[in-house]
């Protein structure tokens, strides 16, 4: 399915709905080594059979992603996770409480784990999550193998929260897009590495820190935990083309204003992440609204977002989008 060379023109990806026949077709394409964009509750993922090295390599090529950056494996259920990783009692408790859902666990690879080395970039660990979208769970069950899936966007650009976003970024590079509607959460999963003495937060995301800490105690930062890193946390990431100015309380000439809650006096917002100041609503709107403003402006002023709850992940994405290099 991906045997054509990188440069050969190919037909735009087919877009199918999320009915059973479409899920059968997605599974068929994946088992043949193809690439399928799939909906999840966080963002759309670009999926391949995680045990097929050539298919996984095609993900890196389609995204233009540095090959040292490992991918998340999506599982159908806890039993599939247990076949891939060594799950401690804490890891099992986290999976039981939060799966299916926006929590990724970085765990030691099990000895018999069939996932290709390219997925884990040669690391002794593997990142796992069970996504909360009925279509994608149906596809993984049909395939019967884990699916490696990073966000379905060209590397460093904004993550896609609709099938149309996927088509505009990667439509000419992949085989099939399953349209399961707009993503509910709109931000990538939270990534943690549970250890013997608590857990390390590798990426803030759609599950708020406070919810996880009820089970793990205070999450530590990677700097405080020697040797545990998420290699994909490049500083510039999730970036629109437009320059971002964060924490803005005014709008300057040529800028769009992306508000959160009541706008500052005298400023008429271009768009509002959440008029009522709701962080979950803001998270689900973030990437889609940045995309819209990016298409009309070369600079975007963004209102301050509180650092509480999902605000931690929203601000993380905004800071990465604002980083110059
Ligand atoms: O919500 C999400 O997590 C989306 C949807 C599609 O599930 N996926 C996603 O995947 O954001 P991706 O590949 O864009 O992000 C994977 C992150 C990277 O920062 C990578 O470095 C980290 O997970 N990661 C993967 N495997 C790891 C490992 N073994 N150890 C540490 N970090 C790992
Ligand atoms: Mg990504």
Coordinates of C-alpha atoms and ligand atoms in Angstrom, one line a residue:
X1 CA 0.0 0.0 0.0
X2 CA 3.0 2.3 0.6
X3 CA 5.2 0.7 -1.9
X4 CA 5.1 3.7 -4.1
X5 CA 8.1 5.9 -3.7
X6 CA 8.0 9.0 -1.5
X7 CA 7.8 11.3 -4.5
X8 CA 5.3 9.5 -6.7
X9 CA 2.0 11.3 -6.8
X10 CA -0.8 9.3 -5.3
X11 CA -4.6 9.7 -5.2
X12 CA -6.0 11.6 -2.3
X13 CA -7.0 9.4 0.7
X14 CA -10.5 8.0 0.6
X15 CA -12.7 9.3 3.4
X16 CA -15.2 6.9 4.9
X17 CA -17.7 7.2 7.8
X18 CA -17.5 5.1 10.9
X19 CA -20.0 2.4 10.0
X20 CA -19.1 -1.3 10.3
X21 CA -18.2 -1.7 6.6
X22 CA -15.8 1.2 6.9
X23 CA -14.2 -0.2 10.0
X24 CA -13.8 -3.6 8.1
X25 CA -12.1 -1.7 5.2
X26 CA -9.8 0.2 7.6
X27 CA -8.7 -3.1 9.2
X28 CA -8.1 -4.6 5.7
X29 CA -5.9 -1.6 4.7
X30 CA -4.0 -1.7 8.0
X31 CA -3.4 -5.5 7.8
X32 CA -2.0 -4.9 4.3
X33 CA 0.5 -2.4 5.6
X34 CA -1.4 0.8 4.8
X35 CA -1.9 4.1 6.7
X36 CA -5.3 5.0 8.1
X37 CA -6.2 8.2 9.9
X38 CA -8.5 7.3 12.8
X39 CA -10.6 9.4 15.2
X40 CA -9.9 9.4 18.9
X41 CA -11.3 11.5 21.8
X42 CA -8.1 13.5 21.8
X43 CA -7.0 14.2 18.2
X44 CA -7.0 12.2 15.0
X45 CA -4.2 9.6 14.9
X46 CA -2.3 8.4 11.8
X47 CA -2.4 4.6 12.4
X48 CA -0.3 1.7 11.2
X49 CA 0.0 -1.9 12.3
X50 CA 2.6 -1.5 15.1
X51 CA 4.1 -4.9 14.4
X52 CA 4.9 -4.0 10.7
X53 CA 8.1 -2.1 10.4
X54 CA 7.5 -1.0 6.8
X55 CA 4.1 0.4 7.7
X56 CA 5.5 2.2 10.8
X57 CA 8.3 3.7 8.6
X58 CA 5.6 5.0 6.3
X59 CA 4.1 7.0 9.3
X60 CA 7.4 8.7 9.8
X61 CA 7.7 9.5 6.1
X62 CA 4.2 10.8 5.7
X63 CA 4.6 13.1 8.8
X64 CA 8.1 14.1 8.0
X65 CA 8.8 13.1 11.6
X66 CA 12.4 12.7 13.0
X67 CA 12.9 8.9 13.3
X68 CA 14.3 9.1 16.9
X69 CA 10.8 10.1 18.1
X70 CA 8.9 7.1 19.4
X71 CA 5.1 6.6 18.8
X72 CA 2.2 5.7 21.1
X73 CA 0.7 2.2 20.7
X74 CA -3.1 2.1 20.8
X75 CA -4.7 -1.0 22.4
X76 CA -8.2 -2.5 22.3
X77 CA -8.2 -3.4 25.9
X78 CA -6.2 -4.0 29.1
X79 CA -5.4 -7.6 28.0
X80 CA -3.7 -6.4 24.8
X81 CA -1.7 -3.9 27.0
X82 CA -0.6 -6.7 29.3
X83 CA 0.8 -8.6 26.3
X84 CA 3.0 -5.7 25.3
X85 CA 4.3 -4.2 28.6
X86 CA 5.1 -5.1 32.1
X87 CA 2.3 -3.6 34.2
X88 CA 3.0 -2.8 37.8
X89 CA 0.0 -2.7 40.2
X90 CA 0.1 1.1 39.9
X91 CA 0.0 0.9 36.1
X92 CA -2.9 -1.5 36.2
X93 CA -4.8 0.7 38.6
X94 CA -4.3 3.7 36.3
X95 CA -5.4 1.8 33.3
X96 CA -8.4 0.4 35.1
X97 CA -9.4 3.9 36.3
X98 CA -8.8 6.0 33.2
X99 CA -9.0 3.7 30.1
X100 CA -10.5 4.0 27.7
X101 CA -9.4 7.6 27.8
X102 CA -6.8 10.3 27.3
X103 CA -4.0 8.8 29.5
X104 CA -0.8 7.3 27.9
X105 CA 1.3 5.1 30.1
X106 CA 5.1 4.6 29.4
X107 CA 5.9 1.2 30.7
X108 CA 8.8 -1.4 30.3
X109 CA 8.4 -3.4 27.1
X110 CA 7.6 -7.0 27.8
X111 CA 10.1 -9.6 26.6
X112 CA 7.6 -11.1 24.1
X113 CA 6.3 -7.7 22.9
X114 CA 5.8 -8.0 19.1
X115 CA 5.8 -4.3 18.5
X116 CA 8.4 -3.2 15.9
X117 CA 11.5 -1.4 17.3
X118 CA 10.8 1.6 15.1
X119 CA 7.7 2.3 17.2
X120 CA 9.7 2.5 20.4
X121 CA 12.8 4.0 18.7
X122 CA 15.0 1.4 20.3
X123 CA 13.9 2.3 23.9
X124 CA 13.3 -0.4 26.5
X125 CA 10.0 1.2 27.2
X126 CA 6.7 1.4 25.3
X127 CA 3.9 4.1 25.4
X128 CA 0.4 2.6 25.5
X129 CA -3.2 3.9 25.6
X130 CA -6.7 2.6 25.0
X131 CA -8.5 5.4 23.1
X132 CA -12.1 6.3 23.9
X133 CA -13.7 6.2 20.4
X134 CA -15.9 3.4 19.4
X135 CA -14.8 3.4 15.8
X136 CA -11.1 3.2 16.6
X137 CA -11.6 0.5 19.3
X138 CA -13.6 -1.4 16.6
X139 CA -10.7 -1.1 14.2
X140 CA -8.1 -2.2 16.7
X141 CA -10.2 -5.3 17.6
X142 CA -10.7 -6.2 14.0
X143 CA -6.9 -5.9 13.3
X144 CA -6.2 -7.8 16.5
X145 CA -2.9 -6.0 16.9
X146 CA -1.8 -2.7 18.5
X147 CA -1.9 0.3 16.2
X148 CA 1.0 2.8 16.3
X149 CA -0.5 6.3 15.9
X150 CA 1.0 9.7 16.3
X151 CA -1.3 12.7 15.7
X152 CA -2.3 12.8 12.0
X153 CA -0.6 16.0 11.0
X154 CA 2.7 17.0 9.3
X155 CA 5.4 17.1 12.0
X156 CA 5.5 20.2 14.1
X157 CA 2.2 21.6 12.7
X158 CA -1.2 21.9 14.5
X159 CA -2.8 18.6 15.5
X160 CA -6.0 17.7 13.7
X161 CA -9.3 17.5 15.5
X162 CA -11.5 16.9 12.4
X163 CA -11.3 14.6 9.4
X164 CA -11.1 17.7 7.2
X165 CA -7.9 18.9 9.0
X166 CA -6.4 15.5 8.3
X167 CA -7.3 15.6 4.7
X168 CA -5.8 19.1 4.3
X169 CA -2.4 18.2 5.9
X170 CA -1.8 14.6 4.9
X171 CA -4.6 13.7 2.4
X172 CA -2.1 13.0 -0.5
X173 CA 0.2 10.8 1.7
X174 CA -2.1 8.3 3.3
X175 CA -4.6 5.6 2.2
X176 CA -7.8 6.2 4.1
X177 CA -9.4 8.6 6.6
X178 CA -12.2 7.4 8.9
X179 CA -14.4 10.3 9.8
X180 CA -15.7 9.9 13.3
X181 CA -16.7 13.5 13.9
X182 CA -14.9 16.3 15.8
X183 CA -12.6 15.1 18.6
X184 CA -14.3 15.6 22.0
X185 CA -11.2 16.7 24.0
X186 CA -9.2 18.3 21.3
X187 CA -5.8 18.0 23.0
X188 CA -3.4 15.1 23.0
X189 CA -3.4 12.5 25.8
X190 CA -1.5 13.1 29.1
X191 CA 1.6 11.0 29.2
X192 CA 3.0 9.6 32.4
X193 CA 5.6 7.0 33.4
X194 CA 4.5 5.2 36.5
X195 CA 7.4 4.0 38.7
X196 CA 8.1 2.4 42.0
X197 CA 7.9 5.7 43.8
X198 CA 5.0 7.5 42.1
X199 CA 4.9 8.7 38.6
X200 CA 6.6 11.2 36.2
X201 CA 4.5 13.6 34.0
X202 CA 6.1 13.5 30.5
X203 CA 3.4 15.5 28.7
X204 CA 0.5 17.5 30.1
X205 CA -2.7 16.7 28.1
X206 CA -6.4 16.1 28.1
X207 CA -6.5 14.3 31.5
X208 CA -5.8 16.9 34.2
X209 CA -2.9 16.4 36.6
X210 CA -5.2 16.6 39.6
X211 CA -7.2 13.5 38.5
X212 CA -4.1 11.4 38.1
X213 CA -2.6 12.5 41.3
X214 CA -5.5 11.0 43.3
X215 CA -4.0 7.7 42.4
X216 CA -0.3 8.4 42.1
X217 CA 0.4 11.2 44.6
X218 CA 2.2 14.3 43.3
X219 CA 3.5 13.8 39.7
X220 CA 7.2 14.6 39.3
X221 CA 8.7 16.5 36.4
X222 CA 11.1 14.7 34.1
X223 CA 14.0 16.9 35.2
X224 CA 13.6 15.6 38.7
X225 CA 13.6 12.0 37.6
X226 CA 16.9 11.1 36.0
X227 CA 16.7 9.2 32.7
X228 CA 13.0 9.4 32.0
X229 CA 12.2 11.6 29.1
X230 CA 9.7 11.9 26.3
X231 CA 12.0 12.3 23.3
X232 CA 9.2 13.9 21.2
X233 CA 8.8 16.9 23.3
X234 CA 10.6 19.2 20.9
X235 CA 10.3 22.8 21.9
X236 CA 8.6 24.0 18.7
X237 CA 5.6 21.8 18.2
X238 CA 1.9 22.3 17.6
X239 CA 2.8 25.4 15.7
X240 CA 0.7 27.6 13.4
X241 CA 2.6 29.6 10.8
X242 CA 1.4 32.9 12.5
X243 CA 3.5 34.4 15.3
X244 CA 1.8 33.8 18.6
X245 CA 1.9 36.4 21.4
X246 CA 0.7 34.9 24.7
X247 CA -0.9 36.4 27.8
X248 CA -2.1 39.3 25.7
X249 CA -4.4 42.0 27.2
X250 CA -4.6 44.1 24.0
X251 CA -4.5 43.6 20.3
X252 CA -1.9 45.2 18.1
X253 CA -2.2 46.2 14.5
X254 CA -2.4 43.2 12.2
X255 CA -3.1 40.7 15.0
X256 CA -6.0 38.5 15.5
X257 CA -7.2 38.2 19.1
X258 CA -8.0 34.8 20.5
X259 CA -10.0 35.4 23.7
X260 CA -10.7 33.2 26.7
X261 CA -13.7 34.3 28.8
X262 CA -14.6 38.0 28.8
X263 CA -12.3 40.0 26.4
X264 CA -10.4 43.0 27.7
X265 CA -12.2 46.3 27.5
X266 CA -12.1 47.7 24.0
X267 CA -10.9 44.5 22.3
X268 CA -13.2 42.7 20.0
X269 CA -12.0 39.1 19.8
X270 CA -11.6 37.3 16.5
X271 CA -12.6 34.1 18.2
X272 CA -13.2 33.0 21.8
X273 CA -11.9 29.7 23.1
X274 CA -14.7 29.7 25.7
X275 CA -16.9 32.7 26.3
X276 CA -17.8 31.3 29.7
X277 CA -14.2 30.6 30.6
X278 CA -14.5 26.8 30.6
X279 CA -11.1 25.1 30.2
X280 CA -12.5 21.9 28.7
X281 CA -14.4 23.8 26.1
X282 CA -11.2 25.9 25.4
X283 CA -9.1 22.7 25.0
X284 CA -11.5 21.3 22.5
X285 CA -11.5 24.5 20.5
X286 CA -7.8 25.3 20.7
X287 CA -6.3 23.7 17.6
X288 CA -9.3 24.3 15.3
X289 CA -9.4 28.0 16.2
X290 CA -5.7 28.5 15.8
X291 CA -6.1 26.9 12.3
X292 CA -8.8 29.4 11.3
X293 CA -6.9 32.4 12.6
X294 CA -3.7 31.1 11.0
X295 CA -5.4 31.2 7.6
X296 CA -6.3 34.9 7.9
X297 CA -3.6 36.5 10.0
X298 CA 0.2 36.5 10.3
X299 CA 0.1 37.2 14.1
X300 CA -2.2 36.0 16.8
X301 CA -2.6 37.5 20.3
X302 CA -3.8 35.0 22.8
X303 CA -5.5 36.0 26.1
X304 CA -4.1 34.6 29.3
X305 CA -5.2 31.1 30.2
X306 CA -5.2 30.0 33.9
X307 CA -2.6 27.3 34.6
X308 CA -5.1 25.2 36.6
X309 CA -6.7 21.9 35.4
X310 CA -6.6 21.5 31.6
X311 CA -5.0 25.0 31.5
X312 CA -1.6 23.3 32.1
X313 CA -1.9 21.4 28.8
X314 CA -3.4 24.4 26.9
X315 CA -0.5 26.6 28.0
X316 CA 2.0 23.9 27.2
X317 CA 0.7 23.7 23.6
X318 CA 0.6 27.5 23.2
X319 CA 4.2 27.9 24.5
X320 CA 5.5 25.3 22.1
X321 CA 3.5 26.9 19.3
X322 CA 5.1 30.3 20.2
X323 CA 8.7 29.0 20.4
X324 CA 10.8 30.2 17.5
X325 CA 12.9 27.2 17.0
Ligands
LIG1 O1 -3.7 11.8 22.2 C1 -2.7 11.3 21.8 O2 -1.8 10.9 22.5 C2 -2.5 11.2 20.3 C3 -3.6 10.3 19.8 C4 -3.5 10.0 18.3 O3 -3.7 9.1 20.5 N1 -1.2 10.7 19.9 C5 -0.1 11.4 20.0 O4 1.0 10.7 19.7 O5 -0.1 12.5 20.4 P1 2.4 11.3 19.3 O6 3.2 10.2 18.7 O7 2.2 12.6 18.6 O8 3.1 11.6 20.7 C6 3.8 10.6 21.3 C7 4.6 11.2 22.5 C8 5.9 11.8 22.0 O9 6.2 13.0 22.8 C9 6.9 10.7 22.4 O10 8.1 11.2 22.6 C10 6.3 10.1 23.6 O11 4.9 10.1 23.3 N2 6.7 8.7 23.7 C11 6.3 7.6 23.0 N3 6.9 6.5 23.4 C12 7.7 6.8 24.5 C13 8.6 6.1 25.3 N4 8.8 4.9 25.2 N5 9.2 6.8 26.3 C14 8.9 8.1 26.5 N6 8.1 8.9 25.7 C15 7.5 8.2 24.7
LIG2 MG1 1.8 15.2 17.6

